[in-house]
XYZ file of C-alpha atoms in Angstrom:
723
model
C -7.069 64.135 70.652
C -9.715 61.396 70.663
C -10.988 62.487 74.066
C -11.272 66.127 72.957
C -13.110 65.104 69.765
C -15.626 63.008 71.771
C -16.401 65.865 74.177
C -16.776 68.461 71.400
C -18.944 66.039 69.372
C -21.269 65.290 72.312
C -21.644 68.972 73.177
C -22.413 70.202 69.673
C -24.684 67.204 68.974
C -26.861 68.104 71.970
C -26.646 71.825 71.170
C -27.670 71.519 67.516
C -30.403 69.011 68.388
C -31.999 71.458 70.799
C -32.172 74.535 68.507
C -35.088 75.593 66.342
C -35.254 77.979 63.378
C -36.782 80.650 65.559
C -33.810 81.044 67.976
C -30.880 79.958 65.765
C -29.699 83.459 64.933
C -29.767 84.767 68.525
C -28.050 81.756 70.185
C -25.603 81.476 67.278
C -24.702 85.165 67.724
C -23.993 84.719 71.440
C -22.015 81.536 70.854
C -19.861 83.295 68.288
C -19.054 86.077 70.790
C -18.399 83.492 73.535
C -16.029 81.401 71.394
C -14.122 84.482 70.167
C -13.535 85.628 73.748
C -12.536 82.131 74.867
C -10.066 81.955 71.988
C -8.482 85.198 73.251
C -8.675 83.945 76.889
C -11.066 86.795 77.826
C -12.992 84.758 80.354
C -14.826 87.689 81.928
C -16.421 88.671 78.583
C -17.139 84.987 77.780
C -19.027 84.604 81.087
C -21.006 87.791 80.346
C -22.217 86.604 76.923
C -22.933 83.086 78.222
C -25.199 84.532 80.901
C -26.903 86.667 78.209
C -27.493 83.483 76.190
C -28.945 81.723 79.272
C -31.318 84.677 79.872
C -32.429 84.501 76.235
C -33.204 80.748 76.535
C -35.147 81.282 79.780
C -37.152 84.206 78.334
C -38.040 82.268 75.180
C -38.749 78.993 77.060
C -36.034 76.956 75.332
C -35.138 74.189 77.855
C -32.759 72.399 75.444
C -30.734 75.544 74.828
C -30.804 76.362 78.542
C -29.228 73.007 79.503
C -26.400 73.422 76.981
C -25.646 77.075 77.754
C -25.652 76.399 81.521
C -23.229 73.502 80.921
C -20.995 75.818 78.852
C -20.932 78.378 81.701
C -19.823 75.611 84.106
C -16.952 74.683 81.751
C -15.753 78.318 81.602
C -15.736 78.528 85.428
C -13.897 75.163 85.584
C -11.156 76.468 83.273
C -10.705 79.431 85.653
C -10.551 77.030 88.682
C -13.678 78.689 90.128
C -14.951 75.361 91.360
C -17.931 76.528 93.467
C -19.430 78.553 90.589
C -18.707 75.660 88.214
C -20.567 73.187 90.456
C -23.637 75.481 90.609
C -23.775 75.684 86.802
C -23.267 71.937 86.254
C -25.939 71.052 88.835
C -28.312 73.539 87.204
C -27.609 71.954 83.796
C -28.304 68.439 85.146
C -31.507 69.600 86.872
C -32.822 71.195 83.656
C -32.738 67.774 81.956
C -35.816 66.838 84.000
C -37.838 68.671 81.329
C -36.005 67.319 78.233
C -34.690 64.011 76.923
C -31.164 63.141 78.280
C -28.288 63.670 75.827
C -24.486 63.456 75.838
C -24.443 66.899 77.514
C -25.994 65.451 80.674
C -23.304 62.713 80.711
C -20.594 65.378 80.453
C -22.246 67.574 83.120
C -22.350 64.640 85.572
C -18.735 63.735 84.734
C -17.578 67.352 85.227
C -19.294 67.435 88.655
C -17.145 64.407 89.508
C -14.012 66.141 88.102
C -14.636 69.356 90.097
C -15.159 67.362 93.327
C -11.920 65.485 92.582
C -10.105 68.824 92.239
C -11.574 69.862 95.609
C -10.543 66.565 97.229
C -14.126 65.289 97.707
C -13.399 61.813 96.339
C -16.521 60.027 97.631
C -18.853 62.641 96.091
C -16.799 62.578 92.889
C -17.062 58.775 92.644
C -20.871 59.009 92.995
C -21.185 61.347 90.006
C -18.679 59.379 87.929
C -20.939 56.335 88.435
C -24.022 58.347 87.423
C -22.228 59.441 84.230
C -21.268 55.823 83.437
C -24.841 54.600 84.049
C -26.248 57.246 81.698
C -23.653 56.292 79.055
C -24.943 52.712 79.213
C -28.533 53.940 79.076
C -27.778 56.022 75.946
C -25.987 52.967 74.445
C -22.671 54.793 73.924
C -20.794 52.958 76.716
C -17.931 52.154 74.329
C -16.586 55.628 75.106
C -16.680 55.154 78.900
C -12.924 54.630 79.035
C -12.423 58.189 77.761
C -14.302 59.596 80.761
C -12.348 57.242 83.057
C -9.120 58.594 81.577
C -10.222 62.192 82.263
C -11.115 61.154 85.812
C -7.592 59.764 86.273
C -6.074 62.990 84.905
C -8.129 65.014 87.404
C -6.868 62.788 90.249
C -3.288 63.124 89.013
C -3.608 66.922 88.800
C -4.831 66.847 92.424
C -1.706 64.779 93.314
C -3.748 61.718 94.313
C -1.323 59.435 92.470
C -2.415 56.042 93.959
C -6.086 56.547 93.005
C -5.116 57.958 89.597
C -2.935 54.896 88.975
C -5.756 52.557 90.041
C -8.186 54.241 87.592
C -5.653 54.014 84.752
C -4.996 50.348 85.521
C -8.726 49.629 85.202
C -8.621 51.096 81.675
C -5.628 48.905 80.723
C -7.467 45.763 81.889
C -10.355 46.314 79.442
C -10.559 43.968 76.398
C -8.601 45.088 73.348
C -10.450 46.596 70.389
C -9.401 49.243 67.800
C -11.290 52.156 69.375
C -9.563 51.702 72.803
C -5.934 51.402 71.591
C -5.324 55.165 71.770
C -6.757 55.463 75.281
C -4.795 52.398 76.472
C -1.561 53.871 75.079
C -2.276 57.157 76.933
C -3.126 55.248 80.142
C 0.072 53.161 80.088
C 2.067 56.343 79.383
C 0.531 58.154 82.369
C 1.106 55.055 84.578
C 4.774 55.092 83.545
C 5.063 58.780 84.525
C 3.319 58.138 87.881
C 5.527 55.117 88.700
C 8.627 57.191 87.782
C 7.423 59.985 90.073
C 6.907 57.423 92.878
C 10.423 56.041 92.130
C 9.097 52.566 91.326
C 11.430 52.260 88.373
C 10.889 48.595 87.471
C 7.117 49.050 87.116
C 7.600 52.352 85.265
C 9.583 50.822 82.380
C 7.027 47.985 82.009
C 4.208 50.510 81.651
C 6.178 52.667 79.191
C 6.982 49.618 77.030
C 3.259 48.711 76.984
C 2.436 52.304 76.015
C 4.836 52.033 73.074
C 3.237 48.731 71.966
C -0.321 50.117 71.989
C 0.756 53.379 70.377
C 2.158 51.407 67.413
C -1.414 50.175 66.749
C -2.796 53.732 66.518
C 0.332 55.189 64.825
C 0.253 58.459 66.818
C 3.710 59.936 66.100
C 3.334 62.835 68.561
C 2.455 60.457 71.423
C 5.238 58.044 70.382
C 7.732 60.918 70.610
C 6.575 61.699 74.198
C 6.754 58.031 75.269
C 10.282 57.620 73.861
C 11.369 60.808 75.653
C 9.951 59.398 78.943
C 11.869 56.109 78.406
C 15.059 58.107 77.740
C 14.585 60.017 81.004
C 13.968 56.699 82.863
C 17.300 55.271 81.686
C 19.029 58.564 82.494
C 17.715 58.417 86.099
C 18.952 54.814 86.339
C 22.377 55.941 84.967
C 22.154 53.790 81.837
C 23.416 56.639 79.647
C 23.901 54.567 76.485
C 20.221 53.564 76.285
C 19.142 57.036 77.440
C 21.071 58.649 74.565
C 19.752 56.093 72.065
C 16.114 56.829 72.949
C 16.751 60.578 73.078
C 18.208 60.447 69.548
C 15.114 58.579 68.335
C 12.916 61.228 70.014
C 14.665 64.067 68.127
C 14.418 62.186 64.829
C 10.646 61.799 65.346
C 10.272 65.495 66.229
C 12.091 66.490 63.027
C 9.913 64.138 60.961
C 6.713 65.575 62.507
C 7.936 69.114 61.761
C 8.565 68.177 58.126
C 5.026 66.752 57.845
C 3.573 70.013 59.169
C 5.651 72.093 56.787
C 4.555 69.898 53.873
C 0.897 70.947 54.354
C 1.355 74.164 52.414
C -1.894 75.555 51.010
C -2.078 75.473 47.154
C -3.974 78.775 46.884
C -1.395 80.499 49.025
C 1.284 79.072 46.738
C -0.443 80.561 43.655
C -0.649 83.951 45.375
C 3.007 83.608 46.261
C 3.911 82.971 42.607
C 1.982 86.072 41.432
C 3.620 88.221 44.077
C 7.002 86.787 43.147
C 6.467 87.718 39.437
C 5.557 91.294 40.398
C 8.533 91.490 42.727
C 10.860 90.291 39.951
C 9.713 93.175 37.695
C 10.284 95.726 40.436
C 13.604 94.069 41.244
C 14.855 94.380 37.627
C 14.087 98.105 37.548
C 15.798 98.559 40.863
C 18.853 96.564 39.731
C 19.313 98.837 36.702
C 19.437 101.892 38.969
C 21.804 100.129 41.345
C 24.156 99.108 38.493
C 24.479 102.767 37.505
C 25.415 103.761 41.024
C 27.719 100.762 41.377
C 29.727 101.720 38.326
C 30.526 105.100 39.868
C 31.957 103.523 42.996
C 33.706 100.514 41.392
C 37.074 102.257 40.903
C 37.183 103.482 44.489
C 36.224 100.003 45.739
C 39.001 98.402 43.665
C 41.657 100.626 45.249
C 40.371 99.964 48.735
C 40.171 96.221 48.009
C 43.845 96.088 47.023
C 44.851 97.813 50.257
C 42.601 95.542 52.308
C 43.989 92.395 50.636
C 47.517 93.466 51.536
C 46.602 93.984 55.190
C 44.700 90.673 55.318
C 47.684 88.824 53.814
C 49.916 90.042 56.636
C 47.291 89.076 59.237
C 46.812 85.658 57.636
C 50.547 84.959 57.889
C 50.496 85.782 61.610
C 47.353 83.689 62.154
C 48.892 80.779 60.274
C 51.853 80.686 62.633
C 49.556 80.921 65.689
C 47.329 78.198 64.253
C 50.272 75.783 63.928
C 51.162 76.314 67.606
C 47.493 75.951 68.688
C 47.058 72.729 66.679
C 50.101 71.215 68.347
C 48.700 72.067 71.800
C 45.228 70.756 70.872
C 46.743 67.491 69.619
C 48.517 67.022 72.943
C 45.304 67.782 74.863
C 43.308 65.310 72.750
C 45.818 62.559 73.481
C 45.611 63.265 77.211
C 41.790 63.290 77.070
C 41.799 59.917 75.284
C 44.024 58.491 78.014
C 41.688 59.849 80.724
C 38.589 58.462 78.981
C 40.226 55.026 78.593
C 41.220 55.016 82.260
C 37.686 56.080 83.284
C 36.074 53.351 81.129
C 38.430 50.705 82.546
C 37.568 51.755 86.101
C 33.827 51.666 85.366
C 34.098 48.239 83.689
C 36.109 46.906 86.625
C 33.523 48.212 89.120
C 30.672 46.769 87.065
C 32.439 43.410 86.680
C 33.055 43.250 90.448
C 29.418 44.061 91.211
C 28.117 41.512 88.681
C 30.545 38.845 89.936
C 29.542 39.268 93.588
C 25.868 39.397 92.636
C 26.176 36.209 90.560
C 28.154 34.389 93.257
C 25.700 35.343 96.019
C 22.756 34.387 93.783
C 24.210 31.028 92.720
C 25.148 30.105 96.311
C 21.528 30.453 97.455
C 20.281 27.332 95.638
C 22.736 24.833 97.232
C 22.452 26.734 100.520
C 18.693 26.264 100.390
C 19.332 22.521 100.070
C 21.682 22.554 103.101
C 19.284 24.554 105.305
C 16.248 22.592 104.095
C 17.758 19.154 104.678
C 19.049 20.273 108.089
C 15.556 21.447 109.060
C 14.016 18.151 107.909
C 16.589 16.090 109.816
C 16.045 18.128 113.000
C 12.297 17.546 112.730
C 12.841 13.808 112.188
C 13.780 13.191 115.873
C 17.551 12.646 115.429
C 19.704 10.789 117.933
C 21.322 12.816 120.687
C 24.744 12.063 119.187
C 23.564 13.517 115.857
C 21.817 16.565 117.308
C 25.067 18.411 118.058
C 26.275 18.026 114.463
C 22.923 19.089 113.004
C 22.803 22.204 115.212
C 26.330 23.087 114.009
C 25.217 22.577 110.403
C 22.174 24.802 110.988
C 24.382 27.526 112.511
C 26.782 27.371 109.551
C 23.905 27.578 107.071
C 22.439 30.610 108.839
C 25.866 32.245 108.974
C 26.363 31.755 105.221
C 22.866 33.112 104.534
C 23.640 36.281 106.512
C 26.963 36.637 104.706
C 25.357 36.320 101.251
C 22.569 38.748 102.171
C 25.120 41.334 103.271
C 27.086 40.975 100.007
C 23.881 41.486 98.035
C 22.913 44.485 100.193
C 26.261 46.196 99.508
C 25.979 45.498 95.773
C 22.474 46.996 95.707
C 23.664 50.159 97.456
C 26.711 50.482 95.162
C 24.572 50.007 92.034
C 22.042 52.630 93.276
C 19.241 50.029 93.181
C 18.220 50.632 96.801
C 14.987 52.636 97.093
C 14.269 54.825 100.115
C 10.842 54.429 101.766
C 9.037 57.405 103.273
C 6.351 56.054 105.601
C 5.021 56.971 109.041
C 6.526 55.137 112.035
C 7.144 55.486 115.781
C 10.911 55.753 116.425
C 10.582 55.174 120.168
C 8.610 51.957 119.662
C 11.100 50.789 117.028
C 14.043 51.258 119.445
C 12.202 49.453 122.289
C 11.524 46.482 119.963
C 15.213 46.343 118.974
C 16.240 46.341 122.653
C 13.830 43.469 123.368
C 15.154 41.374 120.464
C 18.792 41.765 121.621
C 18.347 41.212 125.362
C 19.321 37.542 125.013
C 22.652 38.442 123.371
C 23.329 41.035 126.079
C 22.652 38.449 128.791
C 24.911 35.875 127.099
C 27.883 38.278 127.273
C 26.901 39.522 130.763
C 26.431 43.106 129.541
C 24.258 45.875 130.992
C 22.176 47.048 128.007
C 20.660 50.534 128.537
C 18.301 52.433 126.192
C 17.891 56.204 126.704
C 15.230 57.946 124.555
C 14.421 61.671 124.590
C 10.673 62.099 125.311
C 10.554 65.271 123.188
C 11.132 63.234 120.008
C 7.817 63.331 118.041
C 5.910 60.020 118.060
C 4.980 60.151 114.370
C 7.956 60.558 112.010
C 8.203 59.935 108.276
C 11.227 57.943 107.086
C 12.520 54.451 106.266
C 12.110 52.328 109.437
C 13.548 49.198 107.761
C 16.891 50.839 106.992
C 17.009 52.613 110.359
C 16.447 49.237 112.083
C 19.247 47.737 109.968
C 21.627 50.524 111.035
C 20.794 50.375 114.762
C 20.768 46.540 114.872
C 24.221 46.283 113.240
C 25.759 48.853 115.598
C 24.224 47.332 118.771
C 25.106 43.796 117.638
C 28.749 44.858 117.226
C 28.739 46.631 120.607
C 27.305 43.580 122.423
C 29.556 41.128 120.565
C 32.829 42.986 121.314
C 31.925 43.753 124.949
C 32.184 41.279 127.833
C 30.953 42.099 131.394
C 30.491 45.754 130.401
C 27.965 48.409 129.434
C 26.257 49.172 126.109
C 24.273 52.426 125.966
C 21.972 53.454 123.108
C 20.974 57.145 123.185
C 18.459 58.969 120.966
C 18.025 62.752 121.458
C 16.085 65.491 119.657
C 18.891 67.591 118.140
C 16.743 70.224 116.394
C 13.088 70.802 115.500
C 11.365 73.094 113.011
C 7.705 73.291 111.913
C 7.548 70.045 109.923
C 11.055 68.588 110.407
C 13.027 67.029 113.256
C 16.721 66.099 113.497
C 17.494 63.149 115.804
C 20.952 62.486 117.249
C 21.934 58.819 117.789
C 24.797 57.559 119.963
C 25.857 53.914 120.547
C 28.480 53.589 123.313
C 30.201 50.422 124.552
C 32.995 49.577 127.006
C 34.390 46.757 124.849
C 37.780 45.975 123.312
C 37.959 49.207 121.302
C 39.609 49.881 117.920
C 43.261 50.905 117.305
C 43.713 54.481 116.035
C 45.259 53.333 112.725
C 42.170 51.178 112.015
C 39.466 53.817 112.669
C 38.922 54.522 108.948
C 39.424 51.024 107.537
C 36.767 49.418 109.781
C 34.134 50.891 107.449
C 35.659 49.103 104.447
C 34.280 45.768 103.228
C 35.575 42.587 104.947
C 37.519 44.626 107.509
C 37.400 43.935 111.274
C 40.394 45.740 112.605
C 42.722 42.686 112.643
C 42.935 38.976 111.795
C 43.021 38.104 115.515
C 39.716 39.936 116.108
C 38.110 38.105 113.199
C 39.282 34.701 114.467
C 38.149 35.339 118.041
C 34.791 37.050 117.471
C 33.808 35.873 113.967
C 31.589 37.860 111.627
C 31.714 38.885 107.972
C 33.290 42.305 108.296
C 30.451 43.810 106.220
C 28.193 45.197 108.958
C 29.871 48.602 109.384
C 30.249 48.961 105.605
C 26.477 48.571 105.223
C 25.850 50.944 108.152
C 28.032 53.702 106.651
C 26.489 53.372 103.186
C 22.889 53.343 104.528
C 23.454 56.402 106.744
C 24.922 58.304 103.788
C 21.963 57.147 101.678
C 19.598 58.651 104.293
C 21.522 61.936 104.232
C 23.625 61.512 107.385
C 27.282 60.950 108.331
C 28.621 58.439 110.861
C 31.447 59.372 113.241
C 33.598 57.051 115.363
C 35.662 57.574 118.505
C 37.476 54.623 120.054
C 40.350 53.667 122.309
C 41.809 50.199 122.739
C 40.569 48.588 125.954
C 38.138 51.428 126.753
C 35.424 50.989 124.167
C 33.927 52.711 121.123
C 31.345 55.440 120.411
C 29.430 55.690 117.123
C 27.377 58.862 116.491
C 25.225 60.148 113.624
C 22.302 62.500 112.946
C 19.281 61.894 110.679
C 16.581 64.274 109.469
C 12.904 63.257 109.521
C 9.683 64.900 108.388
C 7.032 65.117 111.117
C 3.655 63.615 110.249
C 0.898 65.771 111.766
C -1.737 63.075 111.225
C -2.194 60.301 113.858
C -0.144 57.134 113.283
C -2.131 54.192 111.924
C -1.593 51.147 114.161
C -0.904 48.028 112.105
C -2.069 44.814 113.714
C 0.550 42.134 114.109
C 0.234 39.165 111.781
C -1.091 36.122 113.613
C 1.105 33.013 113.530
C -0.061 30.293 111.192
C -2.053 27.276 112.321
C -1.369 23.767 110.993
C -5.115 23.367 110.383
C -4.917 26.121 107.771
C -2.484 24.024 105.731
C -3.993 20.576 106.176
C -5.295 18.802 103.034
C -4.415 21.706 100.715
C -3.132 20.958 97.187
C -0.084 22.847 95.917
C 1.643 22.744 92.516
C 5.432 23.172 92.837
C 7.172 24.407 89.637
C 10.901 23.808 90.307
C 13.680 22.362 88.111
C 16.251 21.584 90.846
C 15.799 17.984 92.042
C 17.117 18.601 95.563
C 14.883 21.641 96.047
C 11.966 19.553 94.726
C 12.610 16.887 97.333
C 13.058 19.379 100.225
C 10.036 21.525 99.408
C 7.777 18.504 98.879
C 8.874 16.987 102.221
C 8.273 20.285 104.063
C 4.788 20.530 102.549
C 3.928 16.893 103.238
C 4.989 17.374 106.882
C 1.995 19.720 107.150
C -0.375 17.244 105.385
C -0.286 19.216 102.140
C -0.625 17.380 98.811
C 2.237 18.419 96.490
C 2.558 17.873 92.721
C 5.821 18.796 90.932
C 6.475 20.154 87.406
C 10.040 21.057 86.355
C 9.298 23.636 83.604
C 6.895 26.495 82.881
C 5.425 25.171 79.626
C 4.147 21.894 81.108
C 2.852 23.738 84.179
C 0.716 26.055 82.002
C -0.751 23.064 80.128
C -1.565 21.272 83.401
C -3.185 24.343 85.000
C -5.563 24.717 82.056
C -7.179 21.382 82.978
C -6.536 21.056 86.720
C -6.989 23.412 89.664
C -4.760 23.742 92.762
C -5.124 25.698 95.996
C -1.740 27.382 95.390
C 1.189 27.524 92.968
C 4.837 27.787 94.145
C 6.770 29.202 91.163
C 10.570 29.129 90.871
C 11.641 32.319 89.032
C 14.608 30.797 87.164
C 13.352 27.884 85.047
C 14.544 26.193 81.846
C 12.672 27.497 78.778
C 10.327 30.300 79.777
C 11.166 31.748 83.203
C 8.801 31.948 86.150
C 7.744 35.570 85.545
C 6.723 34.836 81.948
C 4.909 31.666 83.023
C 3.008 33.638 85.689
C 1.994 36.268 83.152
C 0.630 33.551 80.828
C -1.211 31.773 83.686
C -2.889 35.048 84.694
C -4.457 35.219 81.240
C -6.807 32.336 82.141
C -6.520 32.096 85.961
C -6.848 35.326 87.938
C -7.527 33.865 91.404
C -5.151 31.014 92.323
C -2.370 32.422 94.595
C 1.077 32.270 92.938
C 4.091 32.659 95.232
C 7.558 33.246 93.779
C 10.474 31.101 95.000
C 13.704 32.900 94.128
C 17.353 33.108 95.033
C 16.869 36.858 94.560
C 19.594 38.640 92.569
C 20.775 42.238 92.208
C 18.334 42.927 89.332
C 15.288 41.426 91.100
C 13.062 42.968 93.733
C 9.706 42.230 95.291
C 7.752 44.929 93.411
C 9.114 43.755 90.050
C 8.016 40.161 90.693
C 4.571 41.212 91.942
C 4.039 43.283 88.781
C 3.928 40.054 86.743
C 0.906 38.804 88.722
C 2.557 36.998 91.643
C 0.904 37.371 95.061
C 3.979 37.113 97.315
C 7.707 36.254 97.334
C 9.652 33.643 99.347
C 13.425 34.116 99.193
C 15.804 31.142 99.057
C 17.158 29.862 101.347
C 13.892 30.251 103.228
C 13.281 30.033 106.955
C 10.705 27.230 107.564
C 8.418 29.261 109.848
C 8.374 32.159 107.386
C 7.761 29.701 104.536
C 4.706 28.209 106.285
C 3.415 31.622 107.454
C 3.428 33.125 103.955
C 1.609 30.088 102.540
C -0.910 30.010 105.413
C -2.049 33.629 105.027
C -3.647 32.711 101.689
C -5.705 29.939 103.324
C -7.558 32.004 105.952
């Protein structure tokens, strides 16, 4: 509403300023005809009278009126999506200001040129005119309203489905300093950001933006906007299957809608009420006369009605008796059905609670194990770097292997929990499937050689080079299946086949087959191998090791991507896993991403890092690892003291543990970003089921290191901020 008011105010201010007594009647007449036709959506007639008004201004040499009427014609064309005609009118309006003093109308004309170019996809041209509009706003000393034009720019980008750029523009509005006149626009911007993040399926960021929208809306007390925001939050929780919160917010939305309706109904005009009372008095007089006539007629029929009523009552009594008996039987059946429904609901709730408790337990266990496991892996790494004796080296290598094994095991538990709790998000990005498969083959050649296996990769050349999908999850699937094939095969063959199964205009279906000549799987175990912690038999588990979670993850990921895995196997002859996946074909050339260069010790030397960590062992390990690279490390064990220190002392980097006593790491980061926007902050976290990288970055962190961390990855992530 505020944006609409600003535009209307600017337009009419410039229009009224430019008129004189001589042409008021003629331009006013045309404007009245134009507005009437626009109100009735008769755009053809509105264009006709606008052109007549422009001709009048040109004939009578009225440059001020000409600029405004030409701008109005551009707006009418814009509403009809006639963008080329609209651009001509807006450019003509801007050009006519060369003869008159610039007003708000010129700002709007420049901004609309930007909006039309946005709608046409000409973003560079649009950005040029948006900047011109902003510069003129500053020149006219009304720059306080610039955020309104920025908001309209974002809405134009969103309408053109350029969601990333729209989100960036809205985020710039939210970063502006708070003051009363911007609260409404900030609330609208956060609301639109929440809708965009929901559309992009970035749910954690979406709820943060919607909560911010609700906070700013409370400052402007816009009930209609509050109702929309609450409805959006309800839909967010519904999508995330939190039906209790979804229903709670939906109920609040309906209560607000009812309250708004009552407020509208309360605005009843007093004059209309007086007219209503007079009409009611006249109607009462007419009604009395009519009632007298009706009473006379009624008397004549009363006897006949009485007789018929007695007969009808008798019939109804008999029917009521029959219905009463039927009702007793129906009530008994309904009572039985209600009891059964209660039993089913109780059983359903118990099953859901049990599933939730299992998921939360496994998530908690895997999360809590990461901290001590980080200590084990960290100390092992430090001891191996400290030139141990040859007699100790064997034990340390065994300890390192065990730590890595436990890390893999915990990661797989967490992966299954994420899939089961529907917290796994599917990426849709461009990638080269052939290159991905070649890289996987290269990474597993050493394992194939260790078991003396012939490892063959067969790729159909007709598979398109540029597919759209989730390469991370596809890699996870293929790696797990090939790992299993190589592990359970000795002196044999492992073949990986990828064929183009079907192809349409923009879609391709790829068939995958992983074949080995290994130990095979008994027929009675073909279904259970896909269950968690299952490996066919205890003997297989003892001989070959492993967690028994790999095939469970594979099955769940394939189903998540819309496919179905099939298995054929025979003991002693090997196994064959097959599945098909659908991909969209990207017609644009694939962007080649340069590989990240390995870090250099010189990048790290003499840097100062603040470590915020409450665990003493992790403090000791992290400090030692940093000092090994000649990095100065200072330690704080809580967020509050760290914030106080950072206000008076600067560091090259901050390593922030997420789970801290008092305020947690995300809250501490948010508070630090209020006075320090530049120092890199990297999260250290034993990541849990409810945490993800995007959620942590939304609080102002620059990157995430997961505990237990791999030393080379730890140093590489730190080094990239010291280029």
